[in-house]
Every structure is written in C-alpha cells, then in structure tokens.
Amino acid sequence: MPKKSYKKKHLTSFQLIILGFAGVILLGSFLLMLPFSSVDRTLTPFHEALFTATSAVCVTGLVVKDTGSYWSVAGQTIILMLIQIGGLGVVTVAASVSLLSGKKISLMQRSTMQDAISAPKVGGIVRLTRFILKGTFLIEAAGALFLLPVFLPDYGGRGIWLSVFHSISAFCNAGFDILGTAANPFPSLTGYSANALVNVVIMLLIIIGGIGFLTWDDIYTNKLNFKRYRMQSKIILMTTACLILFPVVFFFTCDLKNLSTGNRLLAAAFQSVTTRTAGFNTIDISKMSEPSKAVMILLMLIGGSPGSTAGGMKTTTFTVLVLNAIATFRSQENAGAFGRRLEYHVIKNAATIAMLYFVLFFCGGLAISIYEELPLLDCLYESASAVGTVGLTLGVTPKLHVFSQIVLIILMYLGRVGGLTLIYAVLSRKNRGNAKLPVEKITVG
C-alpha cells in the first residue's frame, strides 16, 4: 500500500507578522500581571494588563491605568521594551537579534522582513535593517539628550529616565507618558504646553518616526535632491507637510482662543502633529470644539506612513484616493503624481484599506456607545484613536467596562498589523480571483 505524502505547510510572512505581534502582546500581558510590575505590588487583572500590553506593542498610548503612578519602574521598563519592539516591528527586532548573533538571514526571513517594513524588494533588506537600527537608536538618544535640560532640573536624577522614556515613546509614536501622579493622573505633556523645547523635540521625534524607514533611506542617500526620491517618498513628504500645515491653521483659527498668540500657535502645531498616531497632548482635548474633534478623528484615521513606527490607514492610502478622485473629476483614465502613473492594484488596495478602517472605526464606536450609553461622538473619537493607534482620549477609555476595553484591544491590534496584512494572512492562497468569471458592467455614483 503506497504511503501518503503530506506536504509541509509553512506560515506566510503575513501570518508570521500577526502571530509575532500577538505573541509579544501575550508575553507582555503576563509580565505586567505580576506583582513586581505595579507600585503597590499587587496582581494586576489580566484584562488591564492585556489592554496595556496591546496599547504598548501597537504603539497606541490608550491606557486604563496611569502609567506614571500605577506601574513600578520594572513595569514601566517592560512597557518601554514593548513600545520599542512594537515601533520597530516584531520581525525587524527578531531579524536584528539574528544579525547581532552573526547568523545568516534566510530568503524566507528576508521576504518576511520586506513585508514587515513595506520595502519594494528583497535585495538590500539586510543593509536597510542595519540602517533602521542605527538610525533609530541614534535619533532616540539625541531626543533624550535634548529633553534632559528640561526634565533634569524638574525631577533630579529621575529626569534621565523621563527623558529616555519620552524620547522612545515619541519616536515610536506611542504617546505613553510617565508624568502622572496619584493626585494628577493621565496628564500627558499638559504641564509643558508653553515649553518650546519640549514641544519641538517631541514633534520632531513624532514626525521622523512617522515618515517611514524607506523615506529615511531616500533622504540619507539622495540628500536634498528631491527629484531622485522614490515616488512613495515624495508622496509621503508632501502629504505629511500638508496634513501638518492645514490642521495647524484650522486649530489656530477655530480653537484655542483662550491662549496667548505664541502659546496658541505652539498648541495648534503640537495637536496637529500628535493627532496622526502619536497620542501626546499639551492641552485638554475634551475642551476643544466639536469641529476640531471631527478634524482630529479624520487625522487619526489617516495616521502615519507605511514602513514607519506609526499606525492608521497611512498617508499614501489617503493620497492615492485623493489622486484617483482628481483623475475621475478630470475624466482622466489613470491617476498619477510627479509624472508617474499609479497602478490599478495600488488604487484597489487603497480603497480596500480605507473601507476596512472606516468599518472598524464606525462599528467600534457604535458598539461602545450602545454598551456604555455614552455620546456617539466621544465613542467614535476613542474608536478612531484605537484603530489609528493614536492614544488621544477624551477621558472615556479609563472609565470603560471590560467589554468596551476588549473592543478597543481588537481595534488597536488590527490597526497596527494592518487590514491587508490580516486579509493576506487568512486568505494565504494566491489567485483566488475571478479571472474566469464573465464581465458585466454596473453603475456607481
């Protein structure tokens, strides 16, 4: 009787990415549950530890316990390690360990690394990973040094830890702060709203971390020769500039009128930058007008750029949809930018990603609003903050019940790994398409 041969199944790179994130989250949850992680040395409930670990790995910043007053130095260190792993990406960190240990990177590992950082090709991926690691630690160290003159006089020796923590948290677009006390929990950076140095350093770290590793490589390689940049880098830089400038003008004009002109401009700029996935705030967000909150929801959903420490549906997705709409208005057959045509599958992916994020955002906010019996706008704000991995809150998240916390955990996880990554991981078989089906036209719009 002939023996049956079984073909060994290998995990796809997308499956490795989502399982890697899940594994780190569960490990972090277990460590944060243990008594040594909290200040009062008690066991932290699993759902609270899971929420914190998910928020850290997914570089979100939403919390149910104040990071500064509830978690011990050991707990804060675990959270910071989770932020660093989540910001760089689980696959990048794993590949870095292999590189440091002198092991060779297999073709499968290179392919997984390519998908993890959204690189255009496998070639040169190891060099790019080394470049990312060196750049990350150099920028985070520089950020900590610039923050020292502020935190050291205010907090003494503890100011060193505060500088390092907030530099890494800002660069990774995490939004975690450890400035809270039992008497004043969840302060974020409101105590430094008028400090230009803190504002500028944190904003620069957020922007640098959010533009993407490939854009770094373009800037490093081609310097100021903008014409030689990849089309993706050009789109990212132009879109990022617009998504910072226009909201600054909007917030300055329509809100923050109780501040002096200089502080008003500083606050408008900071809130514009931080809204797209960073999660720090220098003013009380809940006191902003409803139009400003609506604009912030849109910015949170757009998020940062592909292959970066940021989340959201990404700046490139937003720009591709805008370019496609412009091409449609002009009756042009193809959308394009900078003298290049956008491929059809890019537009198709952008539309799919936007739909996924909108559905997750709306359904999540609706579910929380119904369960908690809270205003829909407030719940949609928290939902957008979670799925965009931002971390800004109107003060709703710490008061939520377990069900609503689970909803936000799911949104944070899906927002970080990305909608298409999840789809490709589940539907790993290729060519499931409808090429052989008959074509029939339909009318849209």
XYZ file of C-alpha atoms in Angstrom, residues 277-429:
153
model
C -0.808 58.383 15.711
C 1.407 59.891 18.456
C -1.068 60.344 21.323
C 0.635 63.028 23.421
C -1.314 66.195 24.158
C -0.338 69.555 25.659
C -3.911 70.813 26.205
C -7.140 69.296 27.480
C -8.529 67.669 24.310
C -12.011 67.282 25.805
C -12.360 71.096 25.915
C -11.751 71.522 22.179
C -14.702 72.345 19.924
C -16.657 69.621 18.134
C -15.426 70.709 14.658
C -11.834 70.366 15.916
C -12.610 66.923 17.351
C -14.101 65.890 13.983
C -10.938 67.043 12.164
C -8.833 65.131 14.690
C -10.843 61.961 14.034
C -10.053 62.253 10.310
C -6.352 62.835 11.019
C -6.237 59.862 13.416
C -7.729 57.572 10.783
C -5.196 58.716 8.150
C -2.285 58.070 10.525
C 1.378 57.926 9.583
C 3.263 56.441 6.639
C 3.921 52.842 5.545
C 7.002 51.133 6.968
C 7.119 53.535 9.930
C 6.522 53.393 13.672
C 3.071 54.906 13.119
C -0.314 53.289 12.508
C -3.540 54.312 10.763
C -4.579 53.627 7.194
C -1.441 55.581 6.099
C -0.737 58.829 4.284
C -0.134 57.037 0.974
C -3.586 55.416 1.121
C -5.219 58.803 1.666
C -3.232 60.468 -1.134
C -3.906 57.662 -3.628
C -7.653 58.037 -3.010
C -7.421 61.818 -3.466
C -5.388 61.446 -6.684
C -7.869 58.899 -8.023
C -10.763 61.250 -7.250
C -8.982 64.124 -9.019
C -8.373 61.906 -12.066
C -12.074 60.969 -12.084
C -13.164 64.616 -11.885
C -10.898 65.414 -14.828
C -12.139 62.407 -16.819
C -8.608 61.016 -16.914
C -8.124 57.303 -17.443
C -5.225 56.958 -14.990
C -4.386 58.619 -11.680
C -0.816 59.725 -11.146
C 1.623 62.081 -9.479
C 5.099 63.504 -10.157
C 4.902 62.372 -13.797
C 4.203 58.740 -12.864
C 1.055 56.654 -13.253
C -0.451 54.789 -10.292
C -1.034 51.088 -10.914
C -4.581 49.796 -10.688
C -3.879 47.378 -7.834
C -2.482 50.272 -5.730
C -5.772 52.160 -6.062
C -7.712 48.969 -5.372
C -5.697 48.274 -2.204
C -6.103 51.873 -1.042
C -9.887 51.697 -1.414
C -9.984 48.373 0.454
C -7.831 49.652 3.326
C -9.906 52.836 3.669
C -13.118 50.818 3.760
C -11.704 48.433 6.393
C -10.571 51.246 8.684
C -13.854 53.107 8.319
C -15.891 49.984 9.120
C -13.719 49.149 12.141
C -13.827 52.748 13.367
C -17.599 53.160 12.991
C -18.628 49.732 14.277
C -16.251 50.004 17.245
C -17.524 53.451 18.229
C -21.131 52.379 17.782
C -20.667 49.250 19.920
C -19.057 51.238 22.750
C -21.712 53.958 22.573
C -24.565 51.429 22.807
C -22.971 49.390 25.600
C -21.747 52.319 27.719
C -24.670 54.637 26.871
C -22.266 57.454 26.055
C -22.444 60.181 23.327
C -21.582 58.726 19.925
C -19.020 61.422 19.034
C -16.986 60.692 22.172
C -17.035 56.963 21.464
C -16.117 57.473 17.798
C -13.183 59.592 18.972
C -11.893 56.769 21.208
C -12.526 54.243 18.414
C -10.573 56.328 15.874
C -7.783 56.752 18.421
C -7.586 52.974 18.882
C -7.748 51.841 15.248
C -5.407 54.659 14.205
C -3.058 53.620 17.075
C -3.021 57.219 18.297
C -3.749 57.184 22.016
C -5.567 60.504 22.397
C -8.625 60.300 24.622
C -11.484 62.489 25.786
C -11.222 60.829 29.189
C -13.546 57.984 28.218
C -11.148 54.996 27.999
C -10.142 54.708 31.702
C -13.841 54.530 32.673
C -14.867 51.795 30.216
C -16.124 48.347 31.211
C -14.373 45.118 30.182
C -16.476 44.639 27.018
C -15.567 48.094 25.663
C -11.910 47.558 26.592
C -11.928 44.345 24.541
C -13.402 46.273 21.590
C -10.548 48.789 21.814
C -7.967 45.985 22.165
C -9.213 44.441 18.915
C -9.173 47.828 17.165
C -5.621 48.601 18.345
C -4.347 45.207 17.202
C -5.996 45.360 13.781
C -4.940 48.989 13.365
C -1.286 48.106 13.968
C -0.923 44.915 11.926
C -2.931 46.486 9.115
C -6.118 45.362 7.429
C -4.498 43.931 4.310
C -1.905 42.048 6.357
C -4.723 40.301 8.204
C -6.595 39.508 4.994
C -3.488 38.118 3.295
C -2.689 36.084 6.403
C -6.150 34.482 6.459
C -6.531 34.103 2.696
C -2.984 32.939 2.048
C -3.764 31.033 -1.142
